[in-house]
Tab-separated table of C-alpha atoms in Angstrom:
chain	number	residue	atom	x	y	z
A	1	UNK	CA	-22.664	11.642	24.908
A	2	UNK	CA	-19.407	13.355	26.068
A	3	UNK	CA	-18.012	10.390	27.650
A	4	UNK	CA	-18.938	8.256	23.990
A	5	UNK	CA	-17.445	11.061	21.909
A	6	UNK	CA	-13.965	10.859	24.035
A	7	UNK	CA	-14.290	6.740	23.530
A	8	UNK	CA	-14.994	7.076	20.102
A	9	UNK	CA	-12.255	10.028	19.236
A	10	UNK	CA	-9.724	7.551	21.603
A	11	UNK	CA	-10.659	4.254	19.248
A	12	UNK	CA	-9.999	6.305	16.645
A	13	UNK	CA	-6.689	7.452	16.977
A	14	UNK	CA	-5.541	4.046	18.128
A	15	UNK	CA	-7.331	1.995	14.850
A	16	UNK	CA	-3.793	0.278	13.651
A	17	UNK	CA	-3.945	-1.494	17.256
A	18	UNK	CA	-6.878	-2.440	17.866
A	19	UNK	CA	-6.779	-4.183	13.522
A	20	UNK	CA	-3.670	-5.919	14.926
A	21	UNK	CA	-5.057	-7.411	18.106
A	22	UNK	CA	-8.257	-8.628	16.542
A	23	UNK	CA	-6.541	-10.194	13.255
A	24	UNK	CA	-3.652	-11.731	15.795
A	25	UNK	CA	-6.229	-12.986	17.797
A	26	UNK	CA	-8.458	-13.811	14.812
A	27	UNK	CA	-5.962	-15.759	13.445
A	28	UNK	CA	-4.784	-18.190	16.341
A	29	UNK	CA	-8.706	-18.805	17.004
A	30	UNK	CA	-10.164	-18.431	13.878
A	31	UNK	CA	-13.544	-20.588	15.155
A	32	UNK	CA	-13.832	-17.403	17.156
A	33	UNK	CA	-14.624	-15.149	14.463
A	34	UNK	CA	-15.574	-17.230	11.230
A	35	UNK	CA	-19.023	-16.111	12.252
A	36	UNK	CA	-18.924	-12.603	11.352
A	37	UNK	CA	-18.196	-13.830	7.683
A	38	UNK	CA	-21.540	-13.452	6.717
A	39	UNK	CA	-22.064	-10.059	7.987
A	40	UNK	CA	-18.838	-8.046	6.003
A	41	UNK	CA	-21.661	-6.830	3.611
A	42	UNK	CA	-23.628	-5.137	6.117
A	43	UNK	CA	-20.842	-3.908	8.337
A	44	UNK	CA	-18.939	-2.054	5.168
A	45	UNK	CA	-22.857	-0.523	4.204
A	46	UNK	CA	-22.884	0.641	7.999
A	47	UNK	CA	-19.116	2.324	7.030
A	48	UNK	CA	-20.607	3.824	3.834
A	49	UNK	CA	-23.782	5.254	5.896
A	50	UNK	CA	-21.668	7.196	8.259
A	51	UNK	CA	-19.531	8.430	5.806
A	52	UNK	CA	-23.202	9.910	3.860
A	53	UNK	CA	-23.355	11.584	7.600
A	54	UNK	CA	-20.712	13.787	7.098
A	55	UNK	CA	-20.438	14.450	3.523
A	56	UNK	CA	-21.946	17.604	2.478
A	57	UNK	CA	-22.276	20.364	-0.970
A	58	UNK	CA	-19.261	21.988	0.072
A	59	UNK	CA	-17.089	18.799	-0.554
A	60	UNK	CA	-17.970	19.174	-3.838
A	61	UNK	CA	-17.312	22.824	-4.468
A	62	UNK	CA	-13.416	22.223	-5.313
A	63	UNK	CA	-14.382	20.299	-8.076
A	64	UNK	CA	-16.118	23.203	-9.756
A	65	UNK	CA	-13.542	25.707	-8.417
A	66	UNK	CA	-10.376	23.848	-9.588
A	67	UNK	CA	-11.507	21.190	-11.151
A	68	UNK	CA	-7.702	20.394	-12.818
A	69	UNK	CA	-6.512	19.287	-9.399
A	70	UNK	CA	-9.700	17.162	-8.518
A	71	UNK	CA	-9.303	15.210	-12.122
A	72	UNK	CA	-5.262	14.988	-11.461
A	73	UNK	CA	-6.419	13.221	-7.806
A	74	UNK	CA	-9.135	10.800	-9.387
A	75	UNK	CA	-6.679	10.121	-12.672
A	76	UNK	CA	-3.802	9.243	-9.980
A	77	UNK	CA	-6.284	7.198	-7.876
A	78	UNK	CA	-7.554	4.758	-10.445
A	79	UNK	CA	-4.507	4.599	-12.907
A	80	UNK	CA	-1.689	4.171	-10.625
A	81	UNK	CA	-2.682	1.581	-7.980
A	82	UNK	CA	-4.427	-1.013	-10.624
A	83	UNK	CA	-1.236	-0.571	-12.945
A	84	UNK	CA	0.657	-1.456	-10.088
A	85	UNK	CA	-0.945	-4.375	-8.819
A	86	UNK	CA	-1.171	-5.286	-12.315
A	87	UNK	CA	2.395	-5.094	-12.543
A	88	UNK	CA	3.318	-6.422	-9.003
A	89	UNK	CA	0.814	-9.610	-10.087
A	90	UNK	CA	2.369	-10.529	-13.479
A	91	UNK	CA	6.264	-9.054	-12.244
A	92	UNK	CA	6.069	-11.439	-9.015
A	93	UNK	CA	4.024	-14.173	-10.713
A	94	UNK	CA	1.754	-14.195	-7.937
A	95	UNK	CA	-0.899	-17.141	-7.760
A	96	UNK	CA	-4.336	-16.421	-9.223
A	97	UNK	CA	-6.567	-16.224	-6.338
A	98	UNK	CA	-3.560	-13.375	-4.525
A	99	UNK	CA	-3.215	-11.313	-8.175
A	100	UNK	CA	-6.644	-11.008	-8.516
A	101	UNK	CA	-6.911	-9.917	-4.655
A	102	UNK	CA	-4.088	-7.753	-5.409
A	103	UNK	CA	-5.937	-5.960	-8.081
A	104	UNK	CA	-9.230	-5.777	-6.170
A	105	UNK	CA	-7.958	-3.613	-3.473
A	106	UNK	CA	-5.960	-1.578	-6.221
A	107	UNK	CA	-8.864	-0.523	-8.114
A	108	UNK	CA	-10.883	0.338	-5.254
A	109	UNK	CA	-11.686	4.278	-4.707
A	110	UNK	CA	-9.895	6.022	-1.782
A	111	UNK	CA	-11.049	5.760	1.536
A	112	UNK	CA	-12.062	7.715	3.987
A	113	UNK	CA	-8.906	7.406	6.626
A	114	UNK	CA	-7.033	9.300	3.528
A	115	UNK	CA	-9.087	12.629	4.568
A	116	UNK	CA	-7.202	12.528	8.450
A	117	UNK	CA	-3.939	11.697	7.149
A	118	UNK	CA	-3.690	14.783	4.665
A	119	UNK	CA	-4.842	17.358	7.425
A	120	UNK	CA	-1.818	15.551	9.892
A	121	UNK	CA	0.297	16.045	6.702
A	122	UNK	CA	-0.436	19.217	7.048
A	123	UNK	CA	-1.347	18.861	2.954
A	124	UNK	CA	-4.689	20.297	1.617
A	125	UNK	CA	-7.494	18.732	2.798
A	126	UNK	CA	-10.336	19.979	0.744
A	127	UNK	CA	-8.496	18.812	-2.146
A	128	UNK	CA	-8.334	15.461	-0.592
A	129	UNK	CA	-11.662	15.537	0.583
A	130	UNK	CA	-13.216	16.270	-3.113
A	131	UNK	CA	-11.118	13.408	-5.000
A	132	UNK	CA	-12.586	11.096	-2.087
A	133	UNK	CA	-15.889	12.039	-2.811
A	134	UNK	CA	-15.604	11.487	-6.228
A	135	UNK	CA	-13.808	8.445	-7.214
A	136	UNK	CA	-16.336	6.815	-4.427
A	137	UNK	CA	-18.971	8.190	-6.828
A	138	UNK	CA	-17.226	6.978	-10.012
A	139	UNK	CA	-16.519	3.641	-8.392
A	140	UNK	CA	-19.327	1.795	-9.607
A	141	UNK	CA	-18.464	2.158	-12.957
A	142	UNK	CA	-14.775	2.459	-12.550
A	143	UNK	CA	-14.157	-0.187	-10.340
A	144	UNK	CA	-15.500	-3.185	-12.178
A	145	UNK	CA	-14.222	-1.807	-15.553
A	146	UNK	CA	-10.588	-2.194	-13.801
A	147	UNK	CA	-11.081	-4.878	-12.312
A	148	UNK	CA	-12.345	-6.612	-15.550
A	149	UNK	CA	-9.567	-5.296	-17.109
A	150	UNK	CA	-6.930	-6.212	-15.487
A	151	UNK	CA	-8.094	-9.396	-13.426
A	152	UNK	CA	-10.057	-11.499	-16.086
A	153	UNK	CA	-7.439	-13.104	-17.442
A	154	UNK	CA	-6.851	-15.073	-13.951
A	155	UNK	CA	-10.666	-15.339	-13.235
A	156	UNK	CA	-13.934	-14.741	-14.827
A	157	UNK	CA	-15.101	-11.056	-14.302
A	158	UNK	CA	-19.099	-10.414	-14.196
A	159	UNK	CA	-18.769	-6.184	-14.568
A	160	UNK	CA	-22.156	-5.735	-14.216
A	161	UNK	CA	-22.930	-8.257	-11.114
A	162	UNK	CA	-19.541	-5.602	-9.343
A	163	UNK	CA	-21.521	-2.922	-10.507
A	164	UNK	CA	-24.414	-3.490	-8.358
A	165	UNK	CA	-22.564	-4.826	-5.808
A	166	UNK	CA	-20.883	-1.679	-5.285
A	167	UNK	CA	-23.896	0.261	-5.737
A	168	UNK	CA	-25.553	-1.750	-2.946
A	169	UNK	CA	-22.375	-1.652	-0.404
A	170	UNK	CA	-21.336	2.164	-1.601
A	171	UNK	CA	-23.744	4.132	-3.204
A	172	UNK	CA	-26.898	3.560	-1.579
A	173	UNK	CA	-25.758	3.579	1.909
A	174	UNK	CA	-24.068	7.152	1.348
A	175	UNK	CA	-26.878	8.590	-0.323
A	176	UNK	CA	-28.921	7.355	2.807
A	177	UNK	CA	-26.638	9.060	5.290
A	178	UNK	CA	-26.824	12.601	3.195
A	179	UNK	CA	-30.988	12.153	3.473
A	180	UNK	CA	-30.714	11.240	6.898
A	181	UNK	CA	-28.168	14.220	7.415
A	182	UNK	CA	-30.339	16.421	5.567
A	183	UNK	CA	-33.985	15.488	7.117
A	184	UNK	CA	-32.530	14.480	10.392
A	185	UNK	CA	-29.421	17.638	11.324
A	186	UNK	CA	-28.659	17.719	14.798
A	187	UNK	CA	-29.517	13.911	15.695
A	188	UNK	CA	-27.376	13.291	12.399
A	189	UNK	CA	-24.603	15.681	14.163
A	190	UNK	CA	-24.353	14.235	16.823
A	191	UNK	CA	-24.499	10.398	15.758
A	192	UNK	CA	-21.857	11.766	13.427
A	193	UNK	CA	-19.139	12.146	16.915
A	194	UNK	CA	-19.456	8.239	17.502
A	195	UNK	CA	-18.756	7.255	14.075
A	196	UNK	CA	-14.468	6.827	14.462
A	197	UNK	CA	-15.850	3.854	17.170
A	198	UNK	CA	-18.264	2.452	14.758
A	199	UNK	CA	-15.931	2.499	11.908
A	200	UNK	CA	-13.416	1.189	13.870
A	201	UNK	CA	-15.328	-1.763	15.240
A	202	UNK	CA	-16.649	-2.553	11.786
A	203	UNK	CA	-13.054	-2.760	9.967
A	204	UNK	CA	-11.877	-4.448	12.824
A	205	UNK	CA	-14.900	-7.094	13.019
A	206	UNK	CA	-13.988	-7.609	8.649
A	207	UNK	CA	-10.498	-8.144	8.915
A	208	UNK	CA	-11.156	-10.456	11.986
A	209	UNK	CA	-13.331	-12.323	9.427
A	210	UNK	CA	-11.401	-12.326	6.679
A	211	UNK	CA	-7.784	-13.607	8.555
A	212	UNK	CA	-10.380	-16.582	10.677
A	213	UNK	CA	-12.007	-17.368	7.560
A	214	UNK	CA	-8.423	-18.330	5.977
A	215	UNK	CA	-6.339	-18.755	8.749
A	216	UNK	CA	-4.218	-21.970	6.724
A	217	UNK	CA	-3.610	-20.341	3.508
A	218	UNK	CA	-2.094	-16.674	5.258
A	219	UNK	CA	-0.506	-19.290	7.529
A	220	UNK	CA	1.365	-20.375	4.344
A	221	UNK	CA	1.251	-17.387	2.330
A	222	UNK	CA	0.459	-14.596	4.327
A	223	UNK	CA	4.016	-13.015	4.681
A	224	UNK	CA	4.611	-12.820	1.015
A	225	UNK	CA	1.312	-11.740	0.446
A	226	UNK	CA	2.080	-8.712	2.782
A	227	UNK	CA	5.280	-7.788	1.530
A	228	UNK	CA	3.364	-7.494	-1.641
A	229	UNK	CA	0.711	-4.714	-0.026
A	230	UNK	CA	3.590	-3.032	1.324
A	231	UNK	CA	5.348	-2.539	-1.880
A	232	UNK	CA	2.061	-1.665	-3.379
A	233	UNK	CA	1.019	1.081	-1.061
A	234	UNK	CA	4.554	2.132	-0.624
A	235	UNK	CA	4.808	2.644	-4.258
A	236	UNK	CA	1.717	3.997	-4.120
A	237	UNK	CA	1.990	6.836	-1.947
A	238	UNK	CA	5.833	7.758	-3.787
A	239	UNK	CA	4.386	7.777	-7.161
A	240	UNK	CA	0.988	9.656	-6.157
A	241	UNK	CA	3.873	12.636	-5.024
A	242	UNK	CA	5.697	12.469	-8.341
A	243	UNK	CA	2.346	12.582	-10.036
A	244	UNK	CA	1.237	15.937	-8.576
A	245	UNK	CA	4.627	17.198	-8.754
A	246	UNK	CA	4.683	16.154	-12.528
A	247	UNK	CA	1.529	18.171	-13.061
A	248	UNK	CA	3.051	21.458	-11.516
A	249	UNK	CA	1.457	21.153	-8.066
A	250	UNK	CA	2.344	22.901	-5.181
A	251	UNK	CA	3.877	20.495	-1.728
A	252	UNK	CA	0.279	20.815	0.139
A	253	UNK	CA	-1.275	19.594	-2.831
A	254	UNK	CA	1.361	16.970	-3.809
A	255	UNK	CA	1.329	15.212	0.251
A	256	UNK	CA	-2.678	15.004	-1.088
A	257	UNK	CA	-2.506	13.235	-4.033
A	258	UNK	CA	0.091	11.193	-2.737
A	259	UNK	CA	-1.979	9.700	0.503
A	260	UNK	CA	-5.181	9.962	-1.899
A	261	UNK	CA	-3.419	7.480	-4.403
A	262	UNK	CA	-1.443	5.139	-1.296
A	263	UNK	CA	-4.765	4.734	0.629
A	264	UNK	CA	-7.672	2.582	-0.576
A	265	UNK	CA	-11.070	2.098	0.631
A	266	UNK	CA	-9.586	-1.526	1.198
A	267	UNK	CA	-12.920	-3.095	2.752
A	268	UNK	CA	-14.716	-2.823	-0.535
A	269	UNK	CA	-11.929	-4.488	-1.791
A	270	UNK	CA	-12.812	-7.726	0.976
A	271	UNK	CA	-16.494	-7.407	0.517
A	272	UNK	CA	-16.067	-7.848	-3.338
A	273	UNK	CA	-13.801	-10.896	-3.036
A	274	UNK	CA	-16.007	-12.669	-0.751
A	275	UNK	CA	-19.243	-12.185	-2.639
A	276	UNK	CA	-17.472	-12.402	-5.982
A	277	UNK	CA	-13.969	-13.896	-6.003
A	278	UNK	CA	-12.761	-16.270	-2.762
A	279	UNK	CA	-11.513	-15.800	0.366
A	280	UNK	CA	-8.302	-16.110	-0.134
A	281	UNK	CA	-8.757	-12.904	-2.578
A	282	UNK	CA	-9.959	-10.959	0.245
A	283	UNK	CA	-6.804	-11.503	2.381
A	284	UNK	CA	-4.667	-8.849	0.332
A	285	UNK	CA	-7.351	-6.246	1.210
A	286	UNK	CA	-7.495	-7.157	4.477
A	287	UNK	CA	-4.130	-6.984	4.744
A	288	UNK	CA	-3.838	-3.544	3.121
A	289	UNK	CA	-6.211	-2.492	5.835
A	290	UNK	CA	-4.086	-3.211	8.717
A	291	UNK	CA	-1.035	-1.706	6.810
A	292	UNK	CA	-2.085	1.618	5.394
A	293	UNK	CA	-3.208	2.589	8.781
A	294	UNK	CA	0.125	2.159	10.161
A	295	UNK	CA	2.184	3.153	7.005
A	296	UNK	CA	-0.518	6.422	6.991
A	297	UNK	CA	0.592	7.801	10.248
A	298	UNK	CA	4.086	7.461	9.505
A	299	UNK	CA	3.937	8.888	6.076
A	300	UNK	CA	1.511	11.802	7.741
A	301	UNK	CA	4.494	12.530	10.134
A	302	UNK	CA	7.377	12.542	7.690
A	303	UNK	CA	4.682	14.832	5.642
A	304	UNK	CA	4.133	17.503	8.530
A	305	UNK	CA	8.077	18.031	8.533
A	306	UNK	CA	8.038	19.246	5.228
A	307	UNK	CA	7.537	22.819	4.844
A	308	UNK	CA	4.508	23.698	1.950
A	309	UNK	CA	5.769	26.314	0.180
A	310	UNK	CA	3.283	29.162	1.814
A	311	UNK	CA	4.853	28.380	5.332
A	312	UNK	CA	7.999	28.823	3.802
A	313	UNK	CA	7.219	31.931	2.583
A	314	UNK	CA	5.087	33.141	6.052
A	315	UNK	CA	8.323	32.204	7.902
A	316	UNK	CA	10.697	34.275	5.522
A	317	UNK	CA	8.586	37.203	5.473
C-alpha cells in the first residue's frame, strides 16, 4: 500500500505531463483512443466518487462561520468565468460549436485541483475548500441555468435534461463516496491515498478521448481554440484577485478566490458536450484541462512569493 501511495502521490504531482503525453499521443493516433469515448461518463462519476471520499462536515463549517467570504467565492465562481466566455465568444466571434464549448467549461463549478493549488499559494485553504464544496452542490441548478443563458442562442439548451445529467455525473457519485466514507472509515482512508493516480488516469483517459475523437477539427482549429482557454483562465484567475480585493479581503483570501474562479472542474464541462452538445464542444474543456494544470502551478508559485499580510506582520514583530 506504501509503494501505491508513493506511485499515486508521484502521478500526482506530475498530472500536466502525463495530460500532455496522452493528448500528443492521442492526437497523432487517434484510432488508439476513440474507444474510451464511450466511457467519459463513467470515468468523471469515478472522479466525483473519490472526491465524496474525502469530503467531510468540517468542509462545510466556514460557510456557517464566515459565510460572506464563502458567498464572495461561489458569486466569483459562477459570474465571472460564464461572463467571460460569454464575452470572449461574441468579442472573438468564435464559431458555434467552440462558443458554446467555451461557455460549457465556464459555467462549470470549481474543481478539485483548485484545493492543492491554494495551500502551494500558500492562500487559505479552508476557504477554498468550502466554495468547492459548494458551487459543486449548486451546480446542478446553476450550471444549466448558465449555460441556457448564455449558450442558447448558438444551440438549443434542454436545462432540465443538464440538470440530471449533472446530478448523475456529480451529485450522486459524491454523495456515494461520503456513505461509503461514513459506513466504510479506514478502508475508505486508505482507498482515499490512491485517489491522485486514479484521478489522474481518468482525466488523462477523457482528454485522450476527447483530442482522438476530433483529431481533424483541433488539427484546424485547435491553436486558436487554445489561445482562447488561455485568455479565459488567465483572465480568470486576475479578475478572481481583484474580486476579493474589491470586497475588502485579506492576500490569503484573495490568492483563494482567485485560483477558485481560474480553475474549473473542466471534465464536467467534456462530459456535458459529448452527451449534450458535440465533440467539437468538448475540445475547449479538454483543452482547459491540460492548461489550468500547468498555468495552476505557475500561478501557485508566483502566489507563495507574496507575503499574506499575517507573515508580514510575524516577520516584523
Amino acid at each position: 500500500m506504501e509503494s501505491l501511495e508513493k506511485l499515486s502521490n508521484f502521478v500526482g504531482k506530475t498530472f500536466a505531463i502525463w495530460v500532455l503525453l496522452f493528448a500528443a499521443l492521442a492526437f497523432f493516433s487517434p484510432d488508439a483512443f476513440k474507444w474510451i469515448g464511450k466511457y467519459i461518463t463513467p470515468l468523471l462519476g469515478i472522479i466525483m466518487f473519490g472526491m465524496g471520499l474525502t469530503v467531510s462536515p468540517s468542509d462545510f463549517r466556514e460557510v456557517f462561520r464566515r459565510p460572506k467570504d464563502v458567498a464572495v467565492g461561489v458569486l466569483g465562481q459562477f459570474l465571472i468565468m460564464p461572463l467571460l466566455a460569454f464575452g470572449l465568444a461574441k468579442g472573438l466571434q468564435l464559431p458555434p460549436e467552440i462558443a458554446v464549448g467555451v461557455i460549457l467549461v465556464g459555467c462549470c463549478p470549481g474543481g478539485t485541483a483548485s484545493n492543492v493549488m491554494t495551500y502551494l499559494a500558500k492562500g487559505d485553504v479552508p476557504l477554498s475548500v468550502a466554495v468547492t464544496s459548494v458551487t459543486t452542490l449548486l451546480a446542478p441548478i446553476v450550471t444549466p441555468a448558465l449555460i441556457l443563458l448564455f449558450a442558447s442562442q448558438w444551440v438549443p439548451v434542454d436545462a432540465l435534461a443538464l440538470l440530471w445529467s449533472i446530478l448523475q455525473i456529480v451529485i450522486i457519485p459524491i454523495v456515494l463516496g461520503f456513505i461509503v466514507k461514513t459506513l466504510f472509515k479506514k478502508p475508505a482512508e486508505a482507498g482515499a491515498k490512491a485517489l491522485p493516480l486514479v484521478s489522474t488516469i481518468a482525466i488523462v483517459a477523457i482528454v485522450a478521448a476527447v483530442v482522438a475523437g476530433s483529431q481533424q477539427k483541433i488539427a484546424t482549429t485547435g491553436l486558436a481554440i487554445f489561445g482562447v482557454v488561455i485568455l479565459h483562465n488567465g483572465l480568470g484567475l486576475l479578475i478572481g484577485y481583484l474580486f476579493g480585493k474589491l470586497f475588502g479581503m485579506n492576500r490569503a483570501k484573495q490568492k483563494a478566490i482567485s485560483i477558485e474562479v481560474g480553475m474549473q472542474n473542466s471534465g464536467l464541462g467534456v462530459a456535458i458536450a459529448t452527451a449534450h452538445f458535440s465533440p467539437l464542444a468538448a475540445v475547449p474543456s479538454a483543452i482547459f484541462s491540460v492548461w489550468h494544470n500547468i498555468s495552476g502551478p505557475i500561478v501557485a508559485t508566483i502566489f507563495s512569493r507574496m507575503k499574506n499580510e499575517q507573515q508580514s506582520l510575524d516577520k516584523n514583530t
